[in-house]
């Protein structure tokens, strides 16, 4: 029998089996294994292999490492201790700045974050494929030069997912916040809502509602206020062709009658492709929504969906 070596050590040993025997030899219990039926032995062998594979997977992800913190002003603290000129923020630890303190975090090898006064954040993860912090309150300025979806900021009301960008994120004492993107893109998501914020745009997030609708910072003050307050009539009246991005985000967040009004206005300032119909948009057909987005001259919907779901 080809596999007799597994049962009674007769036959030609498989090199991989020998390697596993050496690796797992310290776990062997002769009295337990000698009399077992082949089926039971195979179950134990499979479990051992899974254990080794799991350990290898964990090892490939790499150990979590802390971030270097540089004191730019005042006396930033890690936990309760001031850091002096520099310090190390470990996974699970808090960094806090008072009214006079400013600090810079080196985000592994992928970017940096400046932490403004009166801020408090915690390092949640620091691995090759995921760097994540919790921003409890305050203001951070992130500059990430790695590929998209490497850097995440959790807040009480939404998660900011970096898509290769430079941005500012502030969170107030209630847990609500505001994200402003300078370059690249940021995805803002929570509670089933998602917003994709391009350079030159901003998006609010509310503690109980999640991310809102993004808008360009060069829009009129009345337009911006209308977006934040949900005043659809004013948004439609003042929307420019450039603001079709805002109307697109607004479509799935309003009742059917308002959705029809938004379609009419958006079609007048940014006509949809021939394949996109009113009926399809009113039903929020995913393919038609993406096709209309693609026609706006922004990044392809497939691009950011690919990175968001990576």
PDB file of C-alpha atoms in Angstrom:
ATOM      1  CA  UNK A   1       0.000   0.000   0.000  1.00  0.00           C
ATOM      2  CA  UNK A   2       1.403   3.360  -1.061  1.00  0.00           C
ATOM      3  CA  UNK A   3       0.543   5.088   2.233  1.00  0.00           C
ATOM      4  CA  UNK A   4       1.508   2.270   4.671  1.00  0.00           C
ATOM      5  CA  UNK A   5       4.068   4.598   6.186  1.00  0.00           C
ATOM      6  CA  UNK A   6       1.234   6.600   7.757  1.00  0.00           C
ATOM      7  CA  UNK A   7      -0.055   3.597   9.697  1.00  0.00           C
ATOM      8  CA  UNK A   8       2.889   1.395  10.661  1.00  0.00           C
ATOM      9  CA  UNK A   9       6.040   3.171   9.344  1.00  0.00           C
ATOM     10  CA  UNK A  10       6.427   0.617   6.548  1.00  0.00           C
ATOM     11  CA  UNK A  11       6.782   1.682   2.950  1.00  0.00           C
ATOM     12  CA  UNK A  12       8.545   4.694   1.514  1.00  0.00           C
ATOM     13  CA  UNK A  13       8.032   7.873   3.597  1.00  0.00           C
ATOM     14  CA  UNK A  14       6.718  11.012   1.896  1.00  0.00           C
ATOM     15  CA  UNK A  15       9.185  13.913   2.447  1.00  0.00           C
ATOM     16  CA  UNK A  16       6.377  16.299   3.379  1.00  0.00           C
ATOM     17  CA  UNK A  17       5.056  13.854   5.993  1.00  0.00           C
ATOM     18  CA  UNK A  18       8.538  13.528   7.467  1.00  0.00           C
ATOM     19  CA  UNK A  19       8.876  17.313   7.633  1.00  0.00           C
ATOM     20  CA  UNK A  20       5.533  17.637   9.435  1.00  0.00           C
ATOM     21  CA  UNK A  21       6.485  14.846  11.856  1.00  0.00           C
ATOM     22  CA  UNK A  22       9.590  16.740  12.844  1.00  0.00           C
ATOM     23  CA  UNK A  23       7.677  19.989  13.162  1.00  0.00           C
ATOM     24  CA  UNK A  24       4.898  18.471  15.286  1.00  0.00           C
ATOM     25  CA  UNK A  25       6.943  15.858  17.106  1.00  0.00           C
ATOM     26  CA  UNK A  26       6.691  17.693  20.391  1.00  0.00           C
ATOM     27  CA  UNK A  27       2.908  17.270  20.317  1.00  0.00           C
ATOM     28  CA  UNK A  28       3.011  13.468  19.778  1.00  0.00           C
ATOM     29  CA  UNK A  29       1.398  11.164  22.338  1.00  0.00           C
ATOM     30  CA  UNK A  30       2.190   7.537  21.461  1.00  0.00           C
ATOM     31  CA  UNK A  31      -0.466   5.935  23.654  1.00  0.00           C
ATOM     32  CA  UNK A  32      -3.183   8.079  22.123  1.00  0.00           C
ATOM     33  CA  UNK A  33      -2.252   7.617  18.466  1.00  0.00           C
ATOM     34  CA  UNK A  34      -1.081   3.972  18.155  1.00  0.00           C
ATOM     35  CA  UNK A  35      -4.404   2.259  18.470  1.00  0.00           C
ATOM     36  CA  UNK A  36      -6.492   4.769  16.560  1.00  0.00           C
ATOM     37  CA  UNK A  37      -8.382   3.869  13.402  1.00  0.00           C
ATOM     38  CA  UNK A  38      -7.065   5.350  10.144  1.00  0.00           C
ATOM     39  CA  UNK A  39     -10.070   7.722   9.914  1.00  0.00           C
ATOM     40  CA  UNK A  40      -9.307   9.235  13.309  1.00  0.00           C
ATOM     41  CA  UNK A  41      -5.640   9.554  12.477  1.00  0.00           C
ATOM     42  CA  UNK A  42      -6.496  11.396   9.262  1.00  0.00           C
ATOM     43  CA  UNK A  43      -8.711  13.824  11.186  1.00  0.00           C
ATOM     44  CA  UNK A  44      -5.881  14.563  13.597  1.00  0.00           C
ATOM     45  CA  UNK A  45      -3.414  14.884  10.737  1.00  0.00           C
ATOM     46  CA  UNK A  46      -5.722  17.325   8.906  1.00  0.00           C
ATOM     47  CA  UNK A  47      -6.148  19.366  12.068  1.00  0.00           C
ATOM     48  CA  UNK A  48      -2.385  19.520  12.540  1.00  0.00           C
ATOM     49  CA  UNK A  49      -1.887  20.671   8.948  1.00  0.00           C
ATOM     50  CA  UNK A  50      -4.530  23.370   9.403  1.00  0.00           C
ATOM     51  CA  UNK A  51      -2.757  24.509  12.561  1.00  0.00           C
ATOM     52  CA  UNK A  52       0.544  24.832  10.709  1.00  0.00           C
ATOM     53  CA  UNK A  53      -1.106  26.657   7.788  1.00  0.00           C
ATOM     54  CA  UNK A  54      -2.843  29.036  10.167  1.00  0.00           C
ATOM     55  CA  UNK A  55       0.411  29.827  11.905  1.00  0.00           C
ATOM     56  CA  UNK A  56       2.070  30.439   8.548  1.00  0.00           C
ATOM     57  CA  UNK A  57      -0.776  32.764   7.472  1.00  0.00           C
ATOM     58  CA  UNK A  58      -0.458  34.744  10.666  1.00  0.00           C
ATOM     59  CA  UNK A  59       3.291  34.964  10.265  1.00  0.00           C
ATOM     60  CA  UNK A  60       2.959  36.215   6.687  1.00  0.00           C
ATOM     61  CA  UNK A  61       0.744  39.057   7.853  1.00  0.00           C
ATOM     62  CA  UNK A  62       3.665  40.171   9.957  1.00  0.00           C
ATOM     63  CA  UNK A  63       3.840  41.380  13.526  1.00  0.00           C
ATOM     64  CA  UNK A  64       2.159  44.579  14.541  1.00  0.00           C
ATOM     65  CA  UNK A  65       4.568  47.419  15.156  1.00  0.00           C
ATOM     66  CA  UNK A  66       4.205  50.783  16.824  1.00  0.00           C
ATOM     67  CA  UNK A  67       4.394  54.176  15.153  1.00  0.00           C
ATOM     68  CA  UNK A  68       7.010  56.828  15.750  1.00  0.00           C
ATOM     69  CA  UNK A  69       5.584  60.005  17.303  1.00  0.00           C
ATOM     70  CA  UNK A  70       7.434  63.286  16.860  1.00  0.00           C
ATOM     71  CA  UNK A  71       6.716  66.199  19.159  1.00  0.00           C
ATOM     72  CA  UNK A  72       6.099  69.274  16.988  1.00  0.00           C
ATOM     73  CA  UNK A  73       4.822  71.536  19.762  1.00  0.00           C
ATOM     74  CA  UNK A  74       3.951  71.452  23.454  1.00  0.00           C
ATOM     75  CA  UNK A  75       3.748  68.169  25.358  1.00  0.00           C
ATOM     76  CA  UNK A  76       1.873  65.391  23.522  1.00  0.00           C
ATOM     77  CA  UNK A  77       1.212  62.321  25.676  1.00  0.00           C
ATOM     78  CA  UNK A  78       1.183  58.601  25.090  1.00  0.00           C
ATOM     79  CA  UNK A  79      -1.123  57.383  27.794  1.00  0.00           C
ATOM     80  CA  UNK A  80      -0.335  59.652  30.728  1.00  0.00           C
ATOM     81  CA  UNK A  81       3.342  60.256  29.918  1.00  0.00           C
ATOM     82  CA  UNK A  82       4.665  63.196  27.893  1.00  0.00           C
ATOM     83  CA  UNK A  83       6.863  61.976  25.042  1.00  0.00           C
ATOM     84  CA  UNK A  84       9.640  64.560  25.035  1.00  0.00           C
ATOM     85  CA  UNK A  85      11.107  65.030  21.557  1.00  0.00           C
ATOM     86  CA  UNK A  86       9.826  61.698  20.241  1.00  0.00           C
ATOM     87  CA  UNK A  87       8.181  58.480  21.341  1.00  0.00           C
ATOM     88  CA  UNK A  88       6.626  55.218  20.180  1.00  0.00           C
ATOM     89  CA  UNK A  89       2.859  54.695  20.004  1.00  0.00           C
ATOM     90  CA  UNK A  90       2.120  51.003  20.478  1.00  0.00           C
ATOM     91  CA  UNK A  91      -0.947  49.115  19.291  1.00  0.00           C
ATOM     92  CA  UNK A  92      -3.733  49.743  21.807  1.00  0.00           C
ATOM     93  CA  UNK A  93      -2.170  52.926  23.175  1.00  0.00           C
ATOM     94  CA  UNK A  94      -3.658  56.433  23.111  1.00  0.00           C
ATOM     95  CA  UNK A  95      -2.011  59.597  21.866  1.00  0.00           C
ATOM     96  CA  UNK A  96      -3.427  62.809  23.313  1.00  0.00           C
ATOM     97  CA  UNK A  97      -2.665  66.481  22.702  1.00  0.00           C
ATOM     98  CA  UNK A  98      -3.773  69.351  24.920  1.00  0.00           C
ATOM     99  CA  UNK A  99      -4.570  72.899  23.805  1.00  0.00           C
ATOM    100  CA  UNK A 100      -0.883  73.646  23.106  1.00  0.00           C
ATOM    101  CA  UNK A 101       0.396  70.363  21.701  1.00  0.00           C
ATOM    102  CA  UNK A 102       0.929  69.151  18.123  1.00  0.00           C
ATOM    103  CA  UNK A 103       2.398  65.790  17.095  1.00  0.00           C
ATOM    104  CA  UNK A 104       3.306  63.900  13.940  1.00  0.00           C
ATOM    105  CA  UNK A 105       2.755  60.166  13.473  1.00  0.00           C
ATOM    106  CA  UNK A 106       4.737  58.106  10.981  1.00  0.00           C
ATOM    107  CA  UNK A 107       2.223  55.626   9.543  1.00  0.00           C
ATOM    108  CA  UNK A 108       4.598  52.729   9.041  1.00  0.00           C
ATOM    109  CA  UNK A 109       6.242  53.301   5.655  1.00  0.00           C
ATOM    110  CA  UNK A 110       3.105  54.575   3.901  1.00  0.00           C
ATOM    111  CA  UNK A 111       2.507  58.117   5.121  1.00  0.00           C
ATOM    112  CA  UNK A 112       2.206  60.495   8.022  1.00  0.00           C
ATOM    113  CA  UNK A 113      -0.494  62.059  10.176  1.00  0.00           C
ATOM    114  CA  UNK A 114      -0.287  65.421  11.924  1.00  0.00           C
ATOM    115  CA  UNK A 115      -2.354  65.608  15.106  1.00  0.00           C
ATOM    116  CA  UNK A 116      -3.691  69.038  16.051  1.00  0.00           C
ATOM    117  CA  UNK A 117      -4.283  70.359  19.605  1.00  0.00           C
ATOM    118  CA  UNK A 118      -7.102  68.945  21.758  1.00  0.00           C
ATOM    119  CA  UNK A 119      -7.100  65.583  19.969  1.00  0.00           C
ATOM    120  CA  UNK A 120      -7.234  62.009  21.225  1.00  0.00           C
ATOM    121  CA  UNK A 121      -6.645  58.913  19.112  1.00  0.00           C
ATOM    122  CA  UNK A 122      -5.734  55.267  19.549  1.00  0.00           C
ATOM    123  CA  UNK A 123      -3.614  52.986  17.376  1.00  0.00           C
ATOM    124  CA  UNK A 124      -5.741  49.936  16.568  1.00  0.00           C
ATOM    125  CA  UNK A 125      -3.642  48.050  14.000  1.00  0.00           C
ATOM    126  CA  UNK A 126      -0.303  48.429  12.288  1.00  0.00           C
ATOM    127  CA  UNK A 127       0.404  45.719   9.742  1.00  0.00           C
ATOM    128  CA  UNK A 128       1.722  45.692   6.201  1.00  0.00           C
ATOM    129  CA  UNK A 129      -1.766  45.623   4.678  1.00  0.00           C
ATOM    130  CA  UNK A 130      -3.726  47.536   7.306  1.00  0.00           C
ATOM    131  CA  UNK A 131      -2.946  50.606   9.368  1.00  0.00           C
ATOM    132  CA  UNK A 132      -5.914  51.729  11.467  1.00  0.00           C
ATOM    133  CA  UNK A 133      -6.539  54.332  14.139  1.00  0.00           C
ATOM    134  CA  UNK A 134      -9.519  55.375  16.228  1.00  0.00           C
ATOM    135  CA  UNK A 135     -10.055  59.146  16.271  1.00  0.00           C
ATOM    136  CA  UNK A 136     -12.127  59.829  19.358  1.00  0.00           C
ATOM    137  CA  UNK A 137     -12.011  63.612  18.989  1.00  0.00           C
ATOM    138  CA  UNK A 138      -9.915  66.374  17.497  1.00  0.00           C
ATOM    139  CA  UNK A 139      -8.326  67.071  14.111  1.00  0.00           C
ATOM    140  CA  UNK A 140      -5.844  65.091  12.036  1.00  0.00           C
ATOM    141  CA  UNK A 141      -4.182  65.828   8.695  1.00  0.00           C
ATOM    142  CA  UNK A 142      -3.338  62.623   6.810  1.00  0.00           C
ATOM    143  CA  UNK A 143      -0.943  62.344   3.887  1.00  0.00           C
ATOM    144  CA  UNK A 144      -0.825  58.775   2.531  1.00  0.00           C
ATOM    145  CA  UNK A 145       1.335  57.842  -0.459  1.00  0.00           C
ATOM    146  CA  UNK A 146       0.726  54.085  -0.435  1.00  0.00           C
ATOM    147  CA  UNK A 147      -1.707  52.235  -2.736  1.00  0.00           C
ATOM    148  CA  UNK A 148      -5.392  52.663  -1.800  1.00  0.00           C
ATOM    149  CA  UNK A 149      -7.028  50.944   1.153  1.00  0.00           C
ATOM    150  CA  UNK A 150      -4.021  50.716   3.423  1.00  0.00           C
ATOM    151  CA  UNK A 151      -4.994  53.391   5.943  1.00  0.00           C
ATOM    152  CA  UNK A 152      -8.272  53.578   7.896  1.00  0.00           C
ATOM    153  CA  UNK A 153      -9.593  56.032  10.447  1.00  0.00           C
ATOM    154  CA  UNK A 154     -12.485  54.860  12.620  1.00  0.00           C
ATOM    155  CA  UNK A 155     -14.617  57.586  14.191  1.00  0.00           C
ATOM    156  CA  UNK A 156     -17.770  57.390  16.327  1.00  0.00           C
ATOM    157  CA  UNK A 157     -19.916  58.011  13.228  1.00  0.00           C
ATOM    158  CA  UNK A 158     -18.062  56.670  10.151  1.00  0.00           C
ATOM    159  CA  UNK A 159     -14.906  55.048   8.801  1.00  0.00           C
ATOM    160  CA  UNK A 160     -12.608  56.992   6.481  1.00  0.00           C
ATOM    161  CA  UNK A 161     -10.964  54.671   3.937  1.00  0.00           C
ATOM    162  CA  UNK A 162      -7.926  56.077   2.189  1.00  0.00           C
ATOM    163  CA  UNK A 163      -7.906  55.727  -1.596  1.00  0.00           C
ATOM    164  CA  UNK A 164      -4.527  57.422  -2.017  1.00  0.00           C
ATOM    165  CA  UNK A 165      -4.895  60.944  -0.737  1.00  0.00           C
ATOM    166  CA  UNK A 166      -4.250  63.912   1.467  1.00  0.00           C
ATOM    167  CA  UNK A 167      -7.082  65.021   3.728  1.00  0.00           C
ATOM    168  CA  UNK A 168      -8.195  66.611   6.997  1.00  0.00           C
ATOM    169  CA  UNK A 169     -10.622  64.917   9.367  1.00  0.00           C
ATOM    170  CA  UNK A 170     -12.130  66.515  12.438  1.00  0.00           C
ATOM    171  CA  UNK A 171     -14.365  64.928  15.069  1.00  0.00           C
ATOM    172  CA  UNK A 172     -16.207  66.950  17.705  1.00  0.00           C
ATOM    173  CA  UNK A 173     -17.219  66.006  21.220  1.00  0.00           C
ATOM    174  CA  UNK A 174     -20.523  64.521  20.048  1.00  0.00           C
ATOM    175  CA  UNK A 175     -18.811  62.099  17.669  1.00  0.00           C
ATOM    176  CA  UNK A 176     -19.882  63.935  14.511  1.00  0.00           C
ATOM    177  CA  UNK A 177     -17.256  65.111  12.060  1.00  0.00           C
ATOM    178  CA  UNK A 178     -16.174  66.720   8.821  1.00  0.00           C
ATOM    179  CA  UNK A 179     -13.772  65.360   6.205  1.00  0.00           C
ATOM    180  CA  UNK A 180     -12.066  67.605   3.619  1.00  0.00           C
ATOM    181  CA  UNK A 181     -10.045  66.094   0.782  1.00  0.00           C
ATOM    182  CA  UNK A 182      -7.107  67.973  -0.695  1.00  0.00           C
ATOM    183  CA  UNK A 183      -5.791  65.388  -3.157  1.00  0.00           C
ATOM    184  CA  UNK A 184      -6.932  61.932  -4.237  1.00  0.00           C
ATOM    185  CA  UNK A 185     -10.066  60.271  -2.879  1.00  0.00           C
ATOM    186  CA  UNK A 186     -11.499  59.145   0.456  1.00  0.00           C
ATOM    187  CA  UNK A 187     -14.382  56.735   1.001  1.00  0.00           C
ATOM    188  CA  UNK A 188     -16.593  57.512   3.986  1.00  0.00           C
ATOM    189  CA  UNK A 189     -18.851  54.669   5.116  1.00  0.00           C
ATOM    190  CA  UNK A 190     -21.177  53.550   7.934  1.00  0.00           C
ATOM    191  CA  UNK A 191     -24.734  52.360   8.546  1.00  0.00           C
ATOM    192  CA  UNK A 192     -25.190  51.179   4.966  1.00  0.00           C
ATOM    193  CA  UNK A 193     -24.285  54.593   3.534  1.00  0.00           C
ATOM    194  CA  UNK A 194     -21.160  55.308   1.544  1.00  0.00           C
ATOM    195  CA  UNK A 195     -19.774  58.535   0.152  1.00  0.00           C
ATOM    196  CA  UNK A 196     -16.862  58.903  -2.250  1.00  0.00           C
ATOM    197  CA  UNK A 197     -15.194  62.248  -1.758  1.00  0.00           C
ATOM    198  CA  UNK A 198     -12.919  63.643  -4.463  1.00  0.00           C
ATOM    199  CA  UNK A 199     -10.238  66.299  -4.153  1.00  0.00           C
ATOM    200  CA  UNK A 200     -11.672  69.721  -3.402  1.00  0.00           C
ATOM    201  CA  UNK A 201     -14.764  68.314  -1.702  1.00  0.00           C
ATOM    202  CA  UNK A 202     -15.994  67.793   1.855  1.00  0.00           C
ATOM    203  CA  UNK A 203     -18.456  65.536   3.617  1.00  0.00           C
ATOM    204  CA  UNK A 204     -20.048  65.699   7.042  1.00  0.00           C
ATOM    205  CA  UNK A 205     -20.834  62.709   9.222  1.00  0.00           C
ATOM    206  CA  UNK A 206     -23.343  62.524  12.061  1.00  0.00           C
ATOM    207  CA  UNK A 207     -23.158  60.325  15.143  1.00  0.00           C
ATOM    208  CA  UNK A 208     -26.591  58.779  14.565  1.00  0.00           C
ATOM    209  CA  UNK A 209     -26.767  58.940  10.769  1.00  0.00           C
ATOM    210  CA  UNK A 210     -23.323  58.214   9.379  1.00  0.00           C
ATOM    211  CA  UNK A 211     -21.740  59.954   6.381  1.00  0.00           C
ATOM    212  CA  UNK A 212     -23.714  62.597   4.561  1.00  0.00           C
ATOM    213  CA  UNK A 213     -23.612  63.854   0.980  1.00  0.00           C
ATOM    214  CA  UNK A 214     -20.285  65.270  -0.283  1.00  0.00           C
ATOM    215  CA  UNK A 215     -20.090  68.721  -1.854  1.00  0.00           C
ATOM    216  CA  UNK A 216     -17.395  70.832  -3.474  1.00  0.00           C
ATOM    217  CA  UNK A 217     -15.837  73.502  -1.308  1.00  0.00           C
ATOM    218  CA  UNK A 218     -16.044  76.055  -4.111  1.00  0.00           C
ATOM    219  CA  UNK A 219     -19.852  75.838  -4.157  1.00  0.00           C
ATOM    220  CA  UNK A 220     -21.846  78.744  -2.736  1.00  0.00           C
ATOM    221  CA  UNK A 221     -22.350  78.948   1.009  1.00  0.00           C
ATOM    222  CA  UNK A 222     -26.101  78.591   0.557  1.00  0.00           C
ATOM    223  CA  UNK A 223     -25.578  75.417  -1.512  1.00  0.00           C
ATOM    224  CA  UNK A 224     -23.287  73.927   1.123  1.00  0.00           C
ATOM    225  CA  UNK A 225     -25.726  74.766   3.920  1.00  0.00           C
ATOM    226  CA  UNK A 226     -28.570  73.232   1.916  1.00  0.00           C
ATOM    227  CA  UNK A 227     -26.621  69.997   1.436  1.00  0.00           C
ATOM    228  CA  UNK A 228     -25.806  69.772   5.139  1.00  0.00           C
ATOM    229  CA  UNK A 229     -29.395  70.513   6.201  1.00  0.00           C
ATOM    230  CA  UNK A 230     -31.073  68.364   3.555  1.00  0.00           C
ATOM    231  CA  UNK A 231     -32.827  71.276   1.819  1.00  0.00           C
ATOM    232  CA  UNK A 232     -33.364  69.565  -1.549  1.00  0.00           C
ATOM    233  CA  UNK A 233     -35.111  72.528  -3.194  1.00  0.00           C
ATOM    234  CA  UNK A 234     -32.151  74.870  -2.627  1.00  0.00           C
ATOM    235  CA  UNK A 235     -29.638  72.199  -3.628  1.00  0.00           C
ATOM    236  CA  UNK A 236     -31.417  71.737  -6.963  1.00  0.00           C
ATOM    237  CA  UNK A 237     -31.882  75.460  -7.570  1.00  0.00           C
ATOM    238  CA  UNK A 238     -28.183  76.256  -7.060  1.00  0.00           C
ATOM    239  CA  UNK A 239     -26.540  73.134  -8.481  1.00  0.00           C
ATOM    240  CA  UNK A 240     -23.928  73.737 -11.174  1.00  0.00           C
ATOM    241  CA  UNK A 241     -22.821  71.080 -13.701  1.00  0.00           C
ATOM    242  CA  UNK A 242     -19.850  70.512 -11.397  1.00  0.00           C
ATOM    243  CA  UNK A 243     -22.271  69.661  -8.580  1.00  0.00           C
ATOM    244  CA  UNK A 244     -23.702  66.628 -10.359  1.00  0.00           C
ATOM    245  CA  UNK A 245     -21.409  64.640  -8.049  1.00  0.00           C
ATOM    246  CA  UNK A 246     -23.484  65.855  -5.094  1.00  0.00           C
ATOM    247  CA  UNK A 247     -26.810  65.116  -6.808  1.00  0.00           C
ATOM    248  CA  UNK A 248     -25.644  61.603  -7.669  1.00  0.00           C
ATOM    249  CA  UNK A 249     -24.917  60.900  -3.992  1.00  0.00           C
ATOM    250  CA  UNK A 250     -28.263  62.431  -3.025  1.00  0.00           C
ATOM    251  CA  UNK A 251     -30.362  60.164  -5.259  1.00  0.00           C
ATOM    252  CA  UNK A 252     -30.475  57.054  -2.989  1.00  0.00           C
ATOM    253  CA  UNK A 253     -31.018  59.094   0.184  1.00  0.00           C
ATOM    254  CA  UNK A 254     -34.304  60.814  -0.578  1.00  0.00           C
ATOM    255  CA  UNK A 255     -37.944  59.687  -0.976  1.00  0.00           C
ATOM    256  CA  UNK A 256     -39.227  58.788  -4.450  1.00  0.00           C
ATOM    257  CA  UNK A 257     -40.843  62.186  -5.251  1.00  0.00           C
ATOM    258  CA  UNK A 258     -37.585  64.023  -4.482  1.00  0.00           C
ATOM    259  CA  UNK A 259     -35.613  61.443  -6.436  1.00  0.00           C
ATOM    260  CA  UNK A 260     -37.642  62.280  -9.536  1.00  0.00           C
ATOM    261  CA  UNK A 261     -36.874  65.994  -9.071  1.00  0.00           C
ATOM    262  CA  UNK A 262     -33.175  65.248  -8.622  1.00  0.00           C
ATOM    263  CA  UNK A 263     -33.124  63.146 -11.780  1.00  0.00           C
ATOM    264  CA  UNK A 264     -34.696  65.964 -13.792  1.00  0.00           C
ATOM    265  CA  UNK A 265     -32.243  68.574 -12.524  1.00  0.00           C
ATOM    266  CA  UNK A 266     -29.191  66.332 -12.817  1.00  0.00           C
ATOM    267  CA  UNK A 267     -30.149  65.332 -16.372  1.00  0.00           C
ATOM    268  CA  UNK A 268     -30.357  69.021 -17.309  1.00  0.00           C
ATOM    269  CA  UNK A 269     -26.847  69.890 -16.049  1.00  0.00           C
ATOM    270  CA  UNK A 270     -25.082  66.555 -16.712  1.00  0.00           C
ATOM    271  CA  UNK A 271     -27.064  64.543 -19.291  1.00  0.00           C
ATOM    272  CA  UNK A 272     -26.903  60.794 -18.691  1.00  0.00           C
ATOM    273  CA  UNK A 273     -25.581  58.288 -21.245  1.00  0.00           C
ATOM    274  CA  UNK A 274     -28.143  56.889 -23.678  1.00  0.00           C
ATOM    275  CA  UNK A 275     -28.146  53.604 -21.760  1.00  0.00           C
ATOM    276  CA  UNK A 276     -29.357  55.321 -18.574  1.00  0.00           C
ATOM    277  CA  UNK A 277     -33.109  55.796 -18.191  1.00  0.00           C
ATOM    278  CA  UNK A 278     -35.265  57.738 -15.780  1.00  0.00           C
ATOM    279  CA  UNK A 279     -37.016  54.554 -14.713  1.00  0.00           C
ATOM    280  CA  UNK A 280     -33.735  52.808 -14.002  1.00  0.00           C
ATOM    281  CA  UNK A 281     -32.389  55.693 -11.918  1.00  0.00           C
ATOM    282  CA  UNK A 282     -35.609  56.017  -9.932  1.00  0.00           C
ATOM    283  CA  UNK A 283     -35.192  52.322  -9.091  1.00  0.00           C
ATOM    284  CA  UNK A 284     -31.492  52.961  -8.290  1.00  0.00           C
ATOM    285  CA  UNK A 285     -30.364  50.375 -10.811  1.00  0.00           C
ATOM    286  CA  UNK A 286     -26.702  49.784  -9.833  1.00  0.00           C
ATOM    287  CA  UNK A 287     -25.377  49.488 -13.396  1.00  0.00           C
ATOM    288  CA  UNK A 288     -27.125  52.672 -14.519  1.00  0.00           C
ATOM    289  CA  UNK A 289     -26.015  54.562 -11.431  1.00  0.00           C
ATOM    290  CA  UNK A 290     -22.407  53.584 -12.163  1.00  0.00           C
ATOM    291  CA  UNK A 291     -22.708  54.470 -15.860  1.00  0.00           C
ATOM    292  CA  UNK A 292     -23.997  57.933 -15.023  1.00  0.00           C
ATOM    293  CA  UNK A 293     -21.184  58.419 -12.499  1.00  0.00           C
ATOM    294  CA  UNK A 294     -18.618  57.389 -15.105  1.00  0.00           C
ATOM    295  CA  UNK A 295     -19.957  60.056 -17.463  1.00  0.00           C
ATOM    296  CA  UNK A 296     -19.274  62.844 -14.934  1.00  0.00           C
ATOM    297  CA  UNK A 297     -15.543  62.908 -15.684  1.00  0.00           C
ATOM    298  CA  UNK A 298     -14.547  61.576 -12.266  1.00  0.00           C
ATOM    299  CA  UNK A 299     -12.795  58.301 -11.553  1.00  0.00           C
ATOM    300  CA  UNK A 300     -14.581  55.216 -12.835  1.00  0.00           C
ATOM    301  CA  UNK A 301     -17.032  53.628 -10.405  1.00  0.00           C
ATOM    302  CA  UNK A 302     -15.284  50.313 -11.030  1.00  0.00           C
ATOM    303  CA  UNK A 303     -12.016  51.850  -9.840  1.00  0.00           C
ATOM    304  CA  UNK A 304     -13.210  52.887  -6.406  1.00  0.00           C
ATOM    305  CA  UNK A 305     -15.475  49.897  -5.931  1.00  0.00           C
ATOM    306  CA  UNK A 306     -12.494  47.650  -6.644  1.00  0.00           C
ATOM    307  CA  UNK A 307     -10.338  49.374  -4.042  1.00  0.00           C
ATOM    308  CA  UNK A 308     -13.102  49.749  -1.490  1.00  0.00           C
ATOM    309  CA  UNK A 309     -13.880  46.048  -1.647  1.00  0.00           C
ATOM    310  CA  UNK A 310     -10.296  44.822  -1.871  1.00  0.00           C
TER     311      UNK A 310
END
